[in-house]
PDB file of C-alpha atoms in Angstrom:
ATOM      1  CA  MET A  23      34.894 -10.620 -31.880  1.00 83.00           C
ATOM      2  CA  PRO A  24      33.012  -8.947 -28.985  1.00 89.00           C
ATOM      3  CA  VAL A  25      31.807  -5.402 -29.504  1.00 89.00           C
ATOM      4  CA  ASP A  26      32.527  -2.856 -26.764  1.00 90.00           C
ATOM      5  CA  THR A  27      29.166  -1.347 -25.771  1.00 90.00           C
ATOM      6  CA  SER A  28      30.372   0.395 -22.615  1.00 92.00           C
ATOM      7  CA  GLU A  29      29.959   3.907 -24.042  1.00 93.00           C
ATOM      8  CA  ALA A  30      26.483   3.157 -25.410  1.00 93.00           C
ATOM      9  CA  ASP A  31      25.510   1.566 -22.066  1.00 93.00           C
ATOM     10  CA  ALA A  32      26.756   4.636 -20.179  1.00 94.00           C
ATOM     11  CA  GLN A  33      24.750   6.925 -22.466  1.00 95.00           C
ATOM     12  CA  PHE A  34      21.625   4.814 -21.978  1.00 94.00           C
ATOM     13  CA  ARG A  35      22.039   4.872 -18.179  1.00 95.00           C
ATOM     14  CA  GLN A  36      22.432   8.661 -18.275  1.00 95.00           C
ATOM     15  CA  TRP A  37      19.296   8.915 -20.427  1.00 95.00           C
ATOM     16  CA  MET A  38      17.423   6.761 -17.901  1.00 96.00           C
ATOM     17  CA  ARG A  39      18.565   9.063 -15.083  1.00 96.00           C
ATOM     18  CA  GLU A  40      17.273  12.038 -17.099  1.00 96.00           C
ATOM     19  CA  ASN A  41      13.931  10.204 -17.425  1.00 96.00           C
ATOM     20  CA  LEU A  42      13.843   9.813 -13.624  1.00 97.00           C
ATOM     21  CA  ASP A  43      14.444  13.563 -13.249  1.00 97.00           C
ATOM     22  CA  ARG A  44      11.682  14.279 -15.786  1.00 97.00           C
ATOM     23  CA  ALA A  45       9.269  12.071 -13.830  1.00 97.00           C
ATOM     24  CA  ALA A  46      10.208  13.743 -10.535  1.00 98.00           C
ATOM     25  CA  ASP A  47       9.452  17.144 -12.093  1.00 98.00           C
ATOM     26  CA  HIS A  48       6.131  15.881 -13.452  1.00 97.00           C
ATOM     27  CA  PHE A  49       5.010  14.523 -10.065  1.00 98.00           C
ATOM     28  CA  GLY A  50       6.368  17.491  -8.087  1.00 98.00           C
ATOM     29  CA  ALA A  51       8.789  15.197  -6.256  1.00 98.00           C
ATOM     30  CA  VAL A  52      12.424  15.538  -5.222  1.00 98.00           C
ATOM     31  CA  ILE A  53      14.800  12.580  -5.526  1.00 98.00           C
ATOM     32  CA  VAL A  54      16.375  12.073  -2.085  1.00 97.00           C
ATOM     33  CA  GLY A  55      18.495   8.967  -2.545  1.00 95.00           C
ATOM     34  CA  GLU A  56      20.779   7.181  -4.929  1.00 93.00           C
ATOM     35  CA  PRO A  57      18.985   5.935  -8.073  1.00 95.00           C
ATOM     36  CA  LEU A  58      19.088   2.196  -8.698  1.00 91.00           C
ATOM     37  CA  LEU A  59      19.066   0.677 -12.165  1.00 91.00           C
ATOM     38  CA  GLY A  60      16.871  -2.347 -12.736  1.00 88.00           C
ATOM     39  CA  TRP A  61      17.351  -5.507 -14.722  1.00 84.00           C
ATOM     40  CA  ARG A  62      19.231  -4.845 -17.961  1.00 88.00           C
ATOM     41  CA  ASP A  63      18.948  -1.122 -17.189  1.00 88.00           C
ATOM     42  CA  ARG A  64      15.331  -1.049 -18.368  1.00 89.00           C
ATOM     43  CA  SER A  65      14.181   0.681 -15.184  1.00 93.00           C
ATOM     44  CA  VAL A  66      15.546   3.212 -12.753  1.00 96.00           C
ATOM     45  CA  SER A  67      14.170   3.908  -9.272  1.00 95.00           C
ATOM     46  CA  ALA A  68      14.941   6.130  -6.315  1.00 96.00           C
ATOM     47  CA  PRO A  69      13.530   7.239  -2.990  1.00 96.00           C
ATOM     48  CA  ALA A  70      11.774  10.589  -3.325  1.00 97.00           C
ATOM     49  CA  ARG A  71       9.772  13.131  -1.360  1.00 97.00           C
ATOM     50  CA  ARG A  72       6.606  14.817  -2.494  1.00 97.00           C
ATOM     51  CA  GLY A  73       5.505  17.434  -0.015  1.00 95.00           C
ATOM     52  CA  ASP A  74       5.802  15.777   3.390  1.00 95.00           C
ATOM     53  CA  ASP A  75       5.467  12.246   2.008  1.00 95.00           C
ATOM     54  CA  ASP A  76       8.229   9.685   1.473  1.00 95.00           C
ATOM     55  CA  CYS A  77       7.694   8.053  -1.915  1.00 97.00           C
ATOM     56  CA  TRP A  78       9.341   5.677  -4.347  1.00 96.00           C
ATOM     57  CA  LEU A  79       9.781   6.866  -7.923  1.00 98.00           C
ATOM     58  CA  ARG A  80      10.271   4.399 -10.763  1.00 97.00           C
ATOM     59  CA  VAL A  81      10.664   4.825 -14.513  1.00 97.00           C
ATOM     60  CA  VAL A  82      10.621   1.882 -16.871  1.00 95.00           C
ATOM     61  CA  SER A  83      11.603   2.055 -20.534  1.00 94.00           C
ATOM     62  CA  GLU A  84      10.655  -0.517 -23.124  1.00 91.00           C
ATOM     63  CA  ASP A  85      10.657  -1.095 -26.840  1.00 89.00           C
ATOM     64  CA  LYS A  86       7.185  -0.084 -28.032  1.00 86.00           C
ATOM     65  CA  ARG A  87       6.376  -3.520 -29.401  1.00 86.00           C
ATOM     66  CA  TRP A  88       6.603  -5.084 -25.907  1.00 80.00           C
ATOM     67  CA  VAL A  89       4.384  -2.548 -24.104  1.00 84.00           C
ATOM     68  CA  GLY A  90       0.948  -3.545 -22.885  1.00 75.00           C
ATOM     69  CA  ASP A  91       1.343  -6.803 -21.003  1.00 71.00           C
ATOM     70  CA  ASP A  92       0.973  -7.286 -17.247  1.00 70.00           C
ATOM     71  CA  PHE A  93       4.620  -6.420 -16.636  1.00 70.00           C
ATOM     72  CA  TRP A  94       3.885  -2.932 -17.973  1.00 79.00           C
ATOM     73  CA  THR A  95       0.867  -2.175 -15.736  1.00 88.00           C
ATOM     74  CA  GLY A  96       1.372  -4.718 -12.953  1.00 87.00           C
ATOM     75  CA  ASN A  97       2.375  -2.284 -10.223  1.00 89.00           C
ATOM     76  CA  LEU A  98      -0.767  -0.218 -10.727  1.00 92.00           C
ATOM     77  CA  ASP A  99      -2.892  -3.341 -11.187  1.00 92.00           C
ATOM     78  CA  ALA A 100      -1.638  -4.589  -7.796  1.00 92.00           C
ATOM     79  CA  ASN A 101      -3.391  -1.665  -6.080  1.00 92.00           C
ATOM     80  CA  VAL A 102      -6.482  -3.916  -5.896  1.00 94.00           C
ATOM     81  CA  PHE A 103      -4.740  -6.132  -3.309  1.00 92.00           C
ATOM     82  CA  GLU A 104      -5.336  -5.011   0.258  1.00 88.00           C
ATOM     83  CA  GLY A 105      -4.190  -6.221   3.641  1.00 87.00           C
ATOM     84  CA  ILE A 106      -0.567  -6.875   2.666  1.00 83.00           C
ATOM     85  CA  ALA A 107       2.477  -4.670   3.154  1.00 82.00           C
ATOM     86  CA  LYS A 108       3.340  -3.391  -0.310  1.00 87.00           C
ATOM     87  CA  PRO A 109       3.789  -0.087  -2.080  1.00 92.00           C
ATOM     88  CA  ARG A 110       0.689   1.527  -3.545  1.00 95.00           C
ATOM     89  CA  VAL A 111       0.934   3.354  -6.869  1.00 96.00           C
ATOM     90  CA  LEU A 112      -0.213   6.947  -6.382  1.00 97.00           C
ATOM     91  CA  ASP A 113       0.088   8.227  -9.946  1.00 97.00           C
ATOM     92  CA  VAL A 114       1.351   7.179 -13.383  1.00 96.00           C
ATOM     93  CA  VAL A 115       2.490   9.061 -16.455  1.00 96.00           C
ATOM     94  CA  GLU A 116       3.654   7.730 -19.810  1.00 94.00           C
ATOM     95  CA  TRP A 117       5.466   9.372 -22.683  1.00 94.00           C
ATOM     96  CA  GLU A 118       6.796   8.212 -25.988  1.00 92.00           C
ATOM     97  CA  GLY A 119      10.111   8.777 -27.691  1.00 88.00           C
ATOM     98  CA  TRP A 120      12.244   6.237 -29.458  1.00 89.00           C
ATOM     99  CA  ARG A 121      11.097   3.946 -26.608  1.00 93.00           C
ATOM    100  CA  GLN A 122       7.972   3.955 -24.450  1.00 94.00           C
ATOM    101  CA  GLN A 123       8.474   5.373 -20.943  1.00 95.00           C
ATOM    102  CA  ARG A 124       6.270   4.843 -17.897  1.00 95.00           C
ATOM    103  CA  ALA A 125       6.801   6.562 -14.562  1.00 97.00           C
ATOM    104  CA  GLU A 126       5.110   5.539 -11.329  1.00 97.00           C
ATOM    105  CA  ILE A 127       5.218   7.298  -7.988  1.00 98.00           C
ATOM    106  CA  MET A 128       4.430   4.971  -5.123  1.00 97.00           C
ATOM    107  CA  THR A 129       4.106   4.968  -1.370  1.00 96.00           C
ATOM    108  CA  ARG A 130       7.215   3.970   0.510  1.00 92.00           C
ATOM    109  CA  LEU A 131       6.888   1.530   3.366  1.00 86.00           C
ATOM    110  CA  PRO A 132       8.962   1.489   6.547  1.00 83.00           C
ATOM    111  CA  GLY A 133      11.238  -1.447   7.201  1.00 79.00           C
ATOM    112  CA  ARG A 134      14.214  -3.011   5.543  1.00 76.00           C
ATOM    113  CA  ALA A 135      14.828  -4.781   2.263  1.00 76.00           C
ATOM    114  CA  CYS A 136      14.251  -8.548   2.207  1.00 79.00           C
ATOM    115  CA  SER A 137      17.209  -9.019  -0.126  1.00 78.00           C
ATOM    116  CA  PRO A 138      20.206  -6.940  -1.156  1.00 77.00           C
ATOM    117  CA  THR A 139      19.728  -8.166  -4.729  1.00 76.00           C
ATOM    118  CA  ASP A 140      16.856  -8.605  -7.160  1.00 72.00           C
ATOM    119  CA  VAL A 141      16.624 -12.316  -6.328  1.00 79.00           C
ATOM    120  CA  LEU A 142      15.642 -13.627  -2.893  1.00 83.00           C
ATOM    121  CA  ARG A 143      18.201 -16.346  -2.136  1.00 86.00           C
ATOM    122  CA  ALA A 144      17.816 -16.795   1.608  1.00 84.00           C
ATOM    123  CA  THR A 145      15.013 -17.485   4.048  1.00 84.00           C
ATOM    124  CA  VAL A 146      13.329 -14.333   5.328  1.00 81.00           C
ATOM    125  CA  ASP A 147      12.693 -14.109   9.059  1.00 75.00           C
ATOM    126  CA  TYR A 148       9.360 -12.440   9.689  1.00 68.00           C
ATOM    127  CA  PRO A 149       8.406 -11.154  13.149  1.00 65.00           C
ATOM    128  CA  THR A 150       5.708 -13.105  14.959  1.00 60.00           C
ATOM    129  CA  SER A 151       3.421 -10.056  15.016  1.00 55.00           C
ATOM    130  CA  GLY A 152       3.071  -6.806  13.185  1.00 53.00           C
ATOM    131  CA  GLY A 153       3.661  -8.091   9.666  1.00 48.00           C
ATOM    132  CA  PRO A 154       6.811  -8.439   7.631  1.00 46.00           C
ATOM    133  CA  SER A 155       9.855  -6.496   8.758  1.00 45.00           C
ATOM    134  CA  CYS A 156      11.152  -6.261   5.216  1.00 48.00           C
ATOM    135  CA  ALA A 157       8.640  -4.047   3.534  1.00 44.00           C
ATOM    136  CA  GLU A 158      10.643  -1.081   2.290  1.00 38.00           C
ATOM    137  CA  PRO A 159      10.991  -0.944  -1.481  1.00 38.00           C
ATOM    138  CA  SER A 160      14.186   1.090  -1.268  1.00 36.00           C
ATOM    139  CA  THR A 161      16.341  -1.703  -2.564  1.00 36.00           C
ATOM    140  CA  PRO A 162      13.449  -3.725  -3.899  1.00 35.00           C
ATOM    141  CA  SER A 163      11.484  -1.886  -6.041  1.00 35.00           C
ATOM    142  CA  ARG A 164      13.782  -4.600  -7.394  1.00 33.00           C
ATOM    143  CA  SER A 165      10.990  -7.062  -6.674  1.00 32.00           C
ATOM    144  CA  HIS A 166       9.211  -5.457  -9.630  1.00 31.00           C
ATOM    145  CA  ARG A 167      11.794  -7.088 -11.827  1.00 31.00           C
ATOM    146  CA  LEU A 168      10.838 -10.549 -10.645  1.00 28.00           C
ATOM    147  CA  SER A 169       7.267 -10.481 -11.903  1.00 30.00           C
ATOM    148  CA  ALA A 170       7.753 -11.169 -15.586  1.00 32.00           C
ATOM    149  CA  PRO A 171      10.652 -11.773 -17.917  1.00 34.00           C
ATOM    150  CA  THR A 172      11.383  -9.159 -20.520  1.00 38.00           C
ATOM    151  CA  PRO A 173      12.394 -10.154 -24.016  1.00 39.00           C
ATOM    152  CA  PRO A 174      16.042  -9.368 -24.737  1.00 41.00           C
ATOM    153  CA  ARG A 175      16.587  -5.982 -26.237  1.00 46.00           C
ATOM    154  CA  PRO A 176      18.860  -5.749 -29.257  1.00 46.00           C
ATOM    155  CA  ARG A 177      22.321  -4.359 -28.581  1.00 43.00           C
TER     156      ARG A 177
END
């Protein structure tokens, strides 16, 4: 017999939103758009402003035993790549509770999303000059969820 987890899921999503607010306070940022939940609700992201800068704010939550692999630090690690249109991590903070939390504030690129979902299912038309026209992470910070699978969390 299936167990109804809708109330627990709603509480977890609210907790994730509170984590996003905590990260915004830490970085001195203001959330300026609708937060988006990531794969299996393990991350939450939103457009933000810090001073005069448009940013992207992301918080990921994970069971402590899964923390430490490339999926955990990959966004910051990707700062070494230059010459491609991608967000750059500006700052990171972590905190621990019953789960490990990691917040990242990133640059936000102009353009449009390459896909309305977390999976690219259609050919992307790039302009012939000036680089990709789909650089904005506003829907895809979702691309962060494509980099590595996450072990299932117990329900």
